[in-house]
Coordinates of N, CA, C and O in Angstrom, one line a residue:
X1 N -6.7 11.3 -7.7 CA -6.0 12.2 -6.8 C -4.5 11.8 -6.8 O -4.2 10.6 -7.1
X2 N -3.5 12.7 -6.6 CA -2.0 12.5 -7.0 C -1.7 12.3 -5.1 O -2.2 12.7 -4.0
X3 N -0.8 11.6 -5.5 CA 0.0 11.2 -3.9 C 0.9 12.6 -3.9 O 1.0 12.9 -2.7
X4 N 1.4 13.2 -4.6 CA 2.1 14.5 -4.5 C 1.3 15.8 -3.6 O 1.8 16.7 -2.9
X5 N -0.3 15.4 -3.9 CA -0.9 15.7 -3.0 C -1.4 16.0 -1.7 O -2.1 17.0 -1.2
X6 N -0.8 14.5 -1.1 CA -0.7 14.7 0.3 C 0.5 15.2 0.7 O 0.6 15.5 1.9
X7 N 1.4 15.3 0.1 CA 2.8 15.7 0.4 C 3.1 16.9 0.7 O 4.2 17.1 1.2
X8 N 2.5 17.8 0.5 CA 2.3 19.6 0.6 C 1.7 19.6 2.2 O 2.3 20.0 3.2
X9 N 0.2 19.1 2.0 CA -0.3 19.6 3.4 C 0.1 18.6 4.7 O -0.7 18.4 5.6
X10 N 1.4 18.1 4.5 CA 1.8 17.3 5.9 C 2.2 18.1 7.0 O 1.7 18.0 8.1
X11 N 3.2 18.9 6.8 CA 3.5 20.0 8.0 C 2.6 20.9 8.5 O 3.0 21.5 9.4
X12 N 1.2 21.0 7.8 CA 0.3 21.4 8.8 C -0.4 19.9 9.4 O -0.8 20.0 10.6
X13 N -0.6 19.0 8.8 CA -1.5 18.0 9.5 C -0.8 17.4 10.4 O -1.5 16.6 11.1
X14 N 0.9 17.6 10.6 CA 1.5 17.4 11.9 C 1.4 18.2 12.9 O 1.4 17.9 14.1
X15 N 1.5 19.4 12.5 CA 0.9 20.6 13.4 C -0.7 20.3 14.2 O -0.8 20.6 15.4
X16 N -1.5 19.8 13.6 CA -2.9 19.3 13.7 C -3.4 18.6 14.6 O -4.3 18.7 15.4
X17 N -2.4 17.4 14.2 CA -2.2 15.8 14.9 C -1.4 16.5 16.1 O -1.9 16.3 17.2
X18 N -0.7 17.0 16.1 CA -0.1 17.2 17.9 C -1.1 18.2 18.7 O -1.1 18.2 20.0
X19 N -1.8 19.0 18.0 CA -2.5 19.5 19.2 C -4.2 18.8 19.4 O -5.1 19.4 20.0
X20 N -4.5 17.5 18.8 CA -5.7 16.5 19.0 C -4.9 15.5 19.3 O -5.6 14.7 20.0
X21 N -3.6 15.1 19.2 CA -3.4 13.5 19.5 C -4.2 12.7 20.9 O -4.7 11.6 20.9
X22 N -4.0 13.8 22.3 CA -4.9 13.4 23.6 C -6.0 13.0 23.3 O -6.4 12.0 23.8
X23 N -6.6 13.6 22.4 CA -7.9 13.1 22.2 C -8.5 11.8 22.0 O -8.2 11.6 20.8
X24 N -9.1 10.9 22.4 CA -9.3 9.8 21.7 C -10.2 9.6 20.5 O -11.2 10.2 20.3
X25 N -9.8 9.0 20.0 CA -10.4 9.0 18.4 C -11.8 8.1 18.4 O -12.0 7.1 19.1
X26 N -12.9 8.5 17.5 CA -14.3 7.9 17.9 C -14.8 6.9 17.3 O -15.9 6.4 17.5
X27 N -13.5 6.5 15.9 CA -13.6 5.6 14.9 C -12.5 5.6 14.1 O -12.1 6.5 13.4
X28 N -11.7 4.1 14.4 CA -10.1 4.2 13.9 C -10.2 3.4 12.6 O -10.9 2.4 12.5
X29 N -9.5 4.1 11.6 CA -9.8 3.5 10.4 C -8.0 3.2 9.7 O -7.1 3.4 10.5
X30 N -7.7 3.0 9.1 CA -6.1 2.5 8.3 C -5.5 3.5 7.2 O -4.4 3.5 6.7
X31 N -7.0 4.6 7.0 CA -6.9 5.3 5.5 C -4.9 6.4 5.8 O -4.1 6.3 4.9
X32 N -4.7 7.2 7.0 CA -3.6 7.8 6.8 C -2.8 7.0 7.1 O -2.1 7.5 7.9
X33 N -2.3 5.5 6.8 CA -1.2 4.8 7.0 C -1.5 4.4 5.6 O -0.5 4.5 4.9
X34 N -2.2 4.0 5.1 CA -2.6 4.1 3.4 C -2.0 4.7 2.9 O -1.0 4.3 2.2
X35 N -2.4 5.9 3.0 CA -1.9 7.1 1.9 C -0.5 7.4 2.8 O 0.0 8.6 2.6
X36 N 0.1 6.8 3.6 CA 1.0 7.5 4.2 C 2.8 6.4 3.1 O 3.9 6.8 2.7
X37 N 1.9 4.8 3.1 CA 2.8 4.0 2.1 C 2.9 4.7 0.6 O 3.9 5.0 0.1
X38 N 1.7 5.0 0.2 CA 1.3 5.6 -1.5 C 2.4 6.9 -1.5 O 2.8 7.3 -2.6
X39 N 2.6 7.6 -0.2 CA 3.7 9.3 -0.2 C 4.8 8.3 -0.2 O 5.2 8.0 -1.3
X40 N 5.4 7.7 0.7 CA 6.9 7.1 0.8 C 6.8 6.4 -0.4 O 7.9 6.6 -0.9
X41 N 6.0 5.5 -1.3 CA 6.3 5.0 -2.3 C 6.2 6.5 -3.6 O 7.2 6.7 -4.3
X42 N 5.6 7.0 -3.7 CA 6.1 8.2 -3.9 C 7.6 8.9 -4.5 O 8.1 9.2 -5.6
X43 N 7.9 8.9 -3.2 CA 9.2 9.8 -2.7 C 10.2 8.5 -3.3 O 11.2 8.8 -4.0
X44 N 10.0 7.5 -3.0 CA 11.1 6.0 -4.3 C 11.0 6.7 -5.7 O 11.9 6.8 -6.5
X45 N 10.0 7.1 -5.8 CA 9.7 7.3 -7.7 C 10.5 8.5 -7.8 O 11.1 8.5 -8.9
X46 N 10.6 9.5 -7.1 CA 10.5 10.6 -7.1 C 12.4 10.8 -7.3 O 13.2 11.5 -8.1
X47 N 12.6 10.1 -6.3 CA 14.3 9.8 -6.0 C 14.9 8.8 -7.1 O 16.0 8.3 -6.9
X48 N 14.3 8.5 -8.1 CA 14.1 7.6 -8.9 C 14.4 7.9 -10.3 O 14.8 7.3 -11.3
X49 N 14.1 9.1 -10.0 CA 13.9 10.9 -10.9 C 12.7 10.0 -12.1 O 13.0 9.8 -13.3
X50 N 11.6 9.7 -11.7 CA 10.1 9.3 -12.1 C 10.0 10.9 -12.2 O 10.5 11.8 -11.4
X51 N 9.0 11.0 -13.6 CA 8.5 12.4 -13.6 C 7.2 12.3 -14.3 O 6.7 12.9 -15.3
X52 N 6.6 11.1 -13.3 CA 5.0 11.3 -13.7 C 4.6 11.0 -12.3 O 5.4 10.2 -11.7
X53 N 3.6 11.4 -11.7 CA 2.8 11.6 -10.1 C 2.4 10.4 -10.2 O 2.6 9.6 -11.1
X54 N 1.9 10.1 -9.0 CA 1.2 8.7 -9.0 C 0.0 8.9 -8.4 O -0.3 9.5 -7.4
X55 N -0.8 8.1 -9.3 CA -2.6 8.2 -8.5 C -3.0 6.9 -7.6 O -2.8 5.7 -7.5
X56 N -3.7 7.8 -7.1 CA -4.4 6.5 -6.5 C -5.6 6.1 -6.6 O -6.5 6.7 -6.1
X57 N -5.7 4.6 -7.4 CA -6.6 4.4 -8.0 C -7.5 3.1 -7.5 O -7.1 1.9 -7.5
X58 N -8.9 3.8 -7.0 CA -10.1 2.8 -6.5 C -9.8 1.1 -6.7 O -9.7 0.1 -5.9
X59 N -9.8 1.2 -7.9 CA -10.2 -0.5 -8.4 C -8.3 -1.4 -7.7 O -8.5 -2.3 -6.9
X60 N -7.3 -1.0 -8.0 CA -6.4 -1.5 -7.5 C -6.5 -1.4 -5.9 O -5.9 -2.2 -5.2
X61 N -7.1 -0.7 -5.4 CA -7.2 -0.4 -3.6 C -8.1 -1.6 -3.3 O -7.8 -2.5 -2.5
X62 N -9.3 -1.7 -4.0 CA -10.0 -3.2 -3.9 C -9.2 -4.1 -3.9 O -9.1 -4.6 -2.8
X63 N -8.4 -4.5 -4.9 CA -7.8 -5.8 -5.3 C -6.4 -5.7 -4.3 O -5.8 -6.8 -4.1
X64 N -6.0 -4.4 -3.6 CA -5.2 -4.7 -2.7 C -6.1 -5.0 -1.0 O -5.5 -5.4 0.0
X65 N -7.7 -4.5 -0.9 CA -8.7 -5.1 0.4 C -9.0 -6.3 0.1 O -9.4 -7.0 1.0
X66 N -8.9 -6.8 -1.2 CA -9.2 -8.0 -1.3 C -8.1 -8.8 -0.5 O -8.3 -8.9 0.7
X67 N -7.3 -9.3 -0.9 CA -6.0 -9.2 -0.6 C -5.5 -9.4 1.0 O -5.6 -10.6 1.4
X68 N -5.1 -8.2 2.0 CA -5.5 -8.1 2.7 C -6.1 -8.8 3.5 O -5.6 -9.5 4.4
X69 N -7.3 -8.7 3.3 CA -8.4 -9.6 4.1 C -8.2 -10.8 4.3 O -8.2 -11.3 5.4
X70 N -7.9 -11.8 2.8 CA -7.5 -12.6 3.0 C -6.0 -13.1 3.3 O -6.0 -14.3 3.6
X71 N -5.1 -12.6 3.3 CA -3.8 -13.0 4.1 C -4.0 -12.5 5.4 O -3.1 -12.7 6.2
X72 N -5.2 -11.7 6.1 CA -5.4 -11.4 7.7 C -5.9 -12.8 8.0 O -5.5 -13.4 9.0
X73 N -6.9 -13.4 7.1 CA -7.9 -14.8 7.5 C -7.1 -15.7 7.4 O -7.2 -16.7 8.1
X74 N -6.0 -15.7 6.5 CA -5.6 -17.3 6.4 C -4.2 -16.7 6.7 O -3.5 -15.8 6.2
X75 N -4.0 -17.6 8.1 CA -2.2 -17.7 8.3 C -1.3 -18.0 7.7 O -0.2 -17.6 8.1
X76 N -1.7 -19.0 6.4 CA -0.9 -19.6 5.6 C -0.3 -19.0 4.9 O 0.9 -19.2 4.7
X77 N -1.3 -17.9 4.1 CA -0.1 -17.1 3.3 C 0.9 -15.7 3.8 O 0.9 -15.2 4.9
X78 N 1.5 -15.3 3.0 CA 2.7 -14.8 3.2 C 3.0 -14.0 2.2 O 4.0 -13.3 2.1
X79 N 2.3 -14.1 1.4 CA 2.9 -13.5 -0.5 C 1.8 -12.9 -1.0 O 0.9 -12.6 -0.3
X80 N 1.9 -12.8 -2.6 CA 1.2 -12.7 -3.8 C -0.2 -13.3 -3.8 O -1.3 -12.7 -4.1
X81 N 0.1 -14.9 -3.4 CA -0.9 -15.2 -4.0 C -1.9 -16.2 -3.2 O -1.5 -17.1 -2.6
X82 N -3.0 -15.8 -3.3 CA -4.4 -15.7 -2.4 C -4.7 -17.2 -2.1 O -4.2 -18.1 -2.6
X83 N -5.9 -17.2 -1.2 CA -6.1 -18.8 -1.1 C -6.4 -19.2 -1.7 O -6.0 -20.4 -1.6
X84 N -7.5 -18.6 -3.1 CA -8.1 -19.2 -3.9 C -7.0 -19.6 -5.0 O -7.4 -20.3 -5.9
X85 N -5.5 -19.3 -5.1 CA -4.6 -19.4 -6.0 C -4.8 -18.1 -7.1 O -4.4 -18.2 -8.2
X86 N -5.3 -17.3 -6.7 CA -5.3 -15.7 -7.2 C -4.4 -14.8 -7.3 O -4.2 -14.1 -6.3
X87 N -3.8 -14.5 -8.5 CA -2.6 -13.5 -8.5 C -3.0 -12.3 -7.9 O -4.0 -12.1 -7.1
X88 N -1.9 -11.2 -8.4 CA -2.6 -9.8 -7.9 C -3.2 -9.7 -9.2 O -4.4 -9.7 -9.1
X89 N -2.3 -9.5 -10.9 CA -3.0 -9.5 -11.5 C -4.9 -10.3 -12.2 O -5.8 -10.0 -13.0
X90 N -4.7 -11.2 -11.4 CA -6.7 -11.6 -11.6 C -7.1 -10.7 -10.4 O -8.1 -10.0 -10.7
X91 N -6.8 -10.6 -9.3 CA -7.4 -10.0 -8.2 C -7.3 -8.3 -9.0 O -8.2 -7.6 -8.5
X92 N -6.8 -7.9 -9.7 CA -6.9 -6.4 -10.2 C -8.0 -6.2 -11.0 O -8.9 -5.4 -10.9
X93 N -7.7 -7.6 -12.3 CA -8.7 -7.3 -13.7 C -9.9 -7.9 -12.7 O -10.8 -7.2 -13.2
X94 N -10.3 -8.5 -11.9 CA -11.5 -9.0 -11.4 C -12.0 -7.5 -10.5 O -13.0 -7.7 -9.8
X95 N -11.5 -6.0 -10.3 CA -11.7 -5.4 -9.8 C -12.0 -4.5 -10.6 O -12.2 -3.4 -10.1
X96 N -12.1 -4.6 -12.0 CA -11.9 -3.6 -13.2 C -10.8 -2.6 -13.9 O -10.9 -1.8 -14.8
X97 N -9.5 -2.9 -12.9 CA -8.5 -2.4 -13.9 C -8.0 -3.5 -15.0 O -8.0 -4.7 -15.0
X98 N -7.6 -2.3 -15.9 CA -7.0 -2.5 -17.2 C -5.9 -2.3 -17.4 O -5.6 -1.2 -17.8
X99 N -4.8 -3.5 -17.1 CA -3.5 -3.0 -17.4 C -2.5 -3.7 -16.2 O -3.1 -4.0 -15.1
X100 N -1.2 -4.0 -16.1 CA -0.7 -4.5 -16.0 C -0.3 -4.2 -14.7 O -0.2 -3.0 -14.4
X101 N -0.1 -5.1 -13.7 CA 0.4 -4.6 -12.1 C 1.1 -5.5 -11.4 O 1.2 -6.8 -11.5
X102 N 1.7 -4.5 -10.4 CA 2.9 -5.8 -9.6 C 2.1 -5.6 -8.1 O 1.2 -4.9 -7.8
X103 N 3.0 -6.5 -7.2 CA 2.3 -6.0 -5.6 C 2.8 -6.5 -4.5 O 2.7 -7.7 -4.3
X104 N 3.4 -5.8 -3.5 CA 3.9 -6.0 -2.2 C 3.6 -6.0 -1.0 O 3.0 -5.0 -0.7
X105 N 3.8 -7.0 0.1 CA 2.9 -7.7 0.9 C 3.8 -7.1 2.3 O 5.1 -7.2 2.4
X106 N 3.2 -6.6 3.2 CA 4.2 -6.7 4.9 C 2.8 -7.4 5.5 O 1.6 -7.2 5.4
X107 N 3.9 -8.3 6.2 CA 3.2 -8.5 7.5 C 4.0 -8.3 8.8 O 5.2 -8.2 8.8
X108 N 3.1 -8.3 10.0 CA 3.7 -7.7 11.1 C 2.9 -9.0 11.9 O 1.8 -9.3 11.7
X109 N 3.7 -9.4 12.7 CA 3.2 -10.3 13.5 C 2.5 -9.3 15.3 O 2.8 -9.5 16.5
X110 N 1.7 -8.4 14.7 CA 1.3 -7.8 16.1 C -0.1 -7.1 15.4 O -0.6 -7.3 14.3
X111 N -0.4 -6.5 16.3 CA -1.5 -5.5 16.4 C -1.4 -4.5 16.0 O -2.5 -3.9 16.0
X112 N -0.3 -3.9 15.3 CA 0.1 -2.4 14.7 C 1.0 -2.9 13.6 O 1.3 -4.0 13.4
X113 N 1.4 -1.6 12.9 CA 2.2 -1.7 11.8 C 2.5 -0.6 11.4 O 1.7 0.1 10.8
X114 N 3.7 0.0 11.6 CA 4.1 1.5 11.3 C 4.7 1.6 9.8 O 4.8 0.5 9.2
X115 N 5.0 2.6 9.1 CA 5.1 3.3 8.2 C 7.0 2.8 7.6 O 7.7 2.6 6.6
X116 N 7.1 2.8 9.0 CA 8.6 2.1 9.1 C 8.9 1.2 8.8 O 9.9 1.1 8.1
X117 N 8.2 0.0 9.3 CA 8.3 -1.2 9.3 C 7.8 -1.8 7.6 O 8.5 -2.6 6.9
X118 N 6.7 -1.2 7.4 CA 6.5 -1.5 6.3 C 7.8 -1.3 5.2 O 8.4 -2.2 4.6
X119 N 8.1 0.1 5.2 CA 9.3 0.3 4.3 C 10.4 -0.3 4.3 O 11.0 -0.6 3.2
X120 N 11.1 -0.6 5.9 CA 12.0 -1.5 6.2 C 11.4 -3.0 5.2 O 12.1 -3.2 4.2
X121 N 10.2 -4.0 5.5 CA 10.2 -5.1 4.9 C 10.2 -5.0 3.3 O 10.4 -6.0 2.6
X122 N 9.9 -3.5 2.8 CA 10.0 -3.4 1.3 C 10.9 -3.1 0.6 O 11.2 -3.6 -0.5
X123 N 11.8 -1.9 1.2 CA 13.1 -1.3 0.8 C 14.1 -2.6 0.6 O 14.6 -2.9 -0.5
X124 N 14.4 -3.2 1.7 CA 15.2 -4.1 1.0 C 15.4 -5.3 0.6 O 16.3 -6.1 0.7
X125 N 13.9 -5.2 -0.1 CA 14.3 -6.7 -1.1 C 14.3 -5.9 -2.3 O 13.9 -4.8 -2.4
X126 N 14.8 -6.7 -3.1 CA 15.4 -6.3 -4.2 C 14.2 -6.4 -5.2 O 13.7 -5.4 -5.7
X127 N 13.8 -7.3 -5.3 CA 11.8 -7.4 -5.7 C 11.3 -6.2 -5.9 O 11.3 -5.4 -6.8
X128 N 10.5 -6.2 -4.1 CA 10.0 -4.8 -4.3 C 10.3 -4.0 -4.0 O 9.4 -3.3 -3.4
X129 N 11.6 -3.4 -3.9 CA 12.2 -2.4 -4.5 C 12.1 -1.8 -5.7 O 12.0 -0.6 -6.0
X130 N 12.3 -3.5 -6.9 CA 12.0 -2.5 -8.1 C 10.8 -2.3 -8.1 O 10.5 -1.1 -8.2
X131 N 9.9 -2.9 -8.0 CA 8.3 -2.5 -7.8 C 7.9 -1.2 -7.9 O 7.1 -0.8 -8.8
X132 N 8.4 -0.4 -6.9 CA 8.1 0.4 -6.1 C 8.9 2.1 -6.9 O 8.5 3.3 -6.9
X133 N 10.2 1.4 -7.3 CA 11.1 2.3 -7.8 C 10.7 2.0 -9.6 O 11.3 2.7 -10.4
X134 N 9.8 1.3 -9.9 CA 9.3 1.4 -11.5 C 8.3 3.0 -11.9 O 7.2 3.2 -11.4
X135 N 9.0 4.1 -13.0 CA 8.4 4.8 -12.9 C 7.2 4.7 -13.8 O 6.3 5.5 -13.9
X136 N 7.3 3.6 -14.5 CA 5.7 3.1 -15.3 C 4.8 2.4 -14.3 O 3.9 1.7 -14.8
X137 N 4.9 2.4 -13.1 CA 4.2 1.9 -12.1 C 3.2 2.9 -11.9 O 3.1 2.8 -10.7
X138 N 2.4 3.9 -12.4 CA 1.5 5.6 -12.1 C 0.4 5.0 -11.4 O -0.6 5.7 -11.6
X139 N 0.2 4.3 -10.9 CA -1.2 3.9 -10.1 C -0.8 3.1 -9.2 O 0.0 2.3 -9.4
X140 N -1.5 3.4 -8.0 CA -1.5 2.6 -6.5 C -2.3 2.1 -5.9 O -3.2 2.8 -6.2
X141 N -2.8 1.3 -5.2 CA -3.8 1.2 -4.7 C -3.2 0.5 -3.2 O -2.6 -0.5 -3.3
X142 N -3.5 1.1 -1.9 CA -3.2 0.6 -0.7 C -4.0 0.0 -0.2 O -5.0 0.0 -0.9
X143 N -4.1 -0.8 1.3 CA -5.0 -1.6 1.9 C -4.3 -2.2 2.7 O -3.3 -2.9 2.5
X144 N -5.1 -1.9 4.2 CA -3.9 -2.4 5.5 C -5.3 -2.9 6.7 O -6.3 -2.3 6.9
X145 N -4.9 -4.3 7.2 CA -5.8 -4.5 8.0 C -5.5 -5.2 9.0 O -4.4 -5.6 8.7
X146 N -5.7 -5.6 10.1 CA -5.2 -5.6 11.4 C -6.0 -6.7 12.5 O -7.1 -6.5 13.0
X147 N -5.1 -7.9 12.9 CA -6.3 -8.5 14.3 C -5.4 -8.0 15.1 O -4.6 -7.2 14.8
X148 N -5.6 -8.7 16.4 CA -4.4 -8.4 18.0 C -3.5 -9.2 17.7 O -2.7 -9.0 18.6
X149 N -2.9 -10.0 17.0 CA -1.7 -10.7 16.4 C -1.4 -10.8 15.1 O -0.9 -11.8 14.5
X150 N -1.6 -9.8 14.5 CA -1.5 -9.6 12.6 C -1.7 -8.6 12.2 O -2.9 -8.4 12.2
X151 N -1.2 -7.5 11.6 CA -1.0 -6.6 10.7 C -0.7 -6.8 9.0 O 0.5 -6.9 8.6
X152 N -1.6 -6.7 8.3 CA -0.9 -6.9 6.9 C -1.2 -5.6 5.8 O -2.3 -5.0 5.7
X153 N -0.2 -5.4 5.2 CA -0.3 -4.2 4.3 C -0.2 -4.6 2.8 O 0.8 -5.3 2.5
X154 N -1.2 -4.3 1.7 CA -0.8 -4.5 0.4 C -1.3 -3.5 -0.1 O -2.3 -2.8 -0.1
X155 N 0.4 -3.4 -1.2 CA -0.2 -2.4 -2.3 C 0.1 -2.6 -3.6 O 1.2 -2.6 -4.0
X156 N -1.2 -2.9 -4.3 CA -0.9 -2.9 -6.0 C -0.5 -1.8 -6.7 O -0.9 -0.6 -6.6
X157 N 0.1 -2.1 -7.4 CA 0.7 -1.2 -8.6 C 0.2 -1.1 -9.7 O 0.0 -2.3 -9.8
X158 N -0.3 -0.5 -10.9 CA -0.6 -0.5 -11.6 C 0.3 0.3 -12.8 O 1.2 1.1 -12.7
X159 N -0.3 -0.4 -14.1 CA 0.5 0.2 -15.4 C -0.9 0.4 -16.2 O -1.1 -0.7 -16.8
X160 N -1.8 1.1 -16.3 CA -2.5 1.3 -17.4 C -1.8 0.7 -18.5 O -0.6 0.8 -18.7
X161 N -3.2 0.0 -19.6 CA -3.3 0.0 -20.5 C -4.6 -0.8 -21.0 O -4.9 -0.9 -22.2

């Protein structure tokens, strides 16, 4: 699936979302703040003048829930690399991708984590920025998870090969 994809049907699903927002929701899940980093990272490539789409691809979304999970469990880290001393790249090929990848970490010291914040902690480091603005970067994989004092977002990059 192309992230270009979600980018078309937003002005109706904002249309959508304002006439359900009252509603309470019966099962909250992280998937449209997912795919909402994979559109803004996107729109970097795009402004980037990248003229290949970006997918989003299963096995790197693993190795970015892997991930995740564990910088939610352990306070200690902060970065790349996992408790077991796990890059992103072993955390990817251990997921079944083939091919080369980079990967960027927010944390939020709260219970939420907006779309903003995330971009704000990624836009300006110079890191992942290029990360993000690489247009041999064509695969994504997001993964965002959450206690009452922690929010963390990762997303791998991928380079087939």
């Amino acid at each position: 699936m192309t992230v270009s994809a979600f980018v078309r049907p937003l002005a109706a699903a904002a249309l959508v979302g304002a006439a359900v927002a009252g509603m309470p929701a019966a099962h909250a899940d992280n998937r449209r703040l997912n795919e909402s980093v994979a559109v803004n990272v996107y729109t970097i490539q795009q402004h980037n003048d990248c003229q290949t789409d970006l997918q989003i691809n299963p096995q790197l979304q693993l190795a970015a829930q892997w991930h995740a999970n564990d910088v939610l469990r352990n306070r200690a880290l902060n970065a790349d690399i996992g408790s077991d001393g796990s890059t992103a790249q072993v955390r990817a090929n251990n997921a079944g991708f083939v091919g080369t990848v980079a990967e960027t970490v927010a944390i939020n010291p709260a219970l939420a984590i907006s779309g903003i914040e995330i971009m704000n902690q990624w836009y300006y480091r110079p890191d992942y920025m290029a990360i993000m603005s690489n247009c041999a970067n064509t695969q994504i994989g997001v993964w965002s998870e959450n206690s009452l004092d922690r929010s963390v977002v990762v997303a791998v990059y991928g380079q087939p090969g």
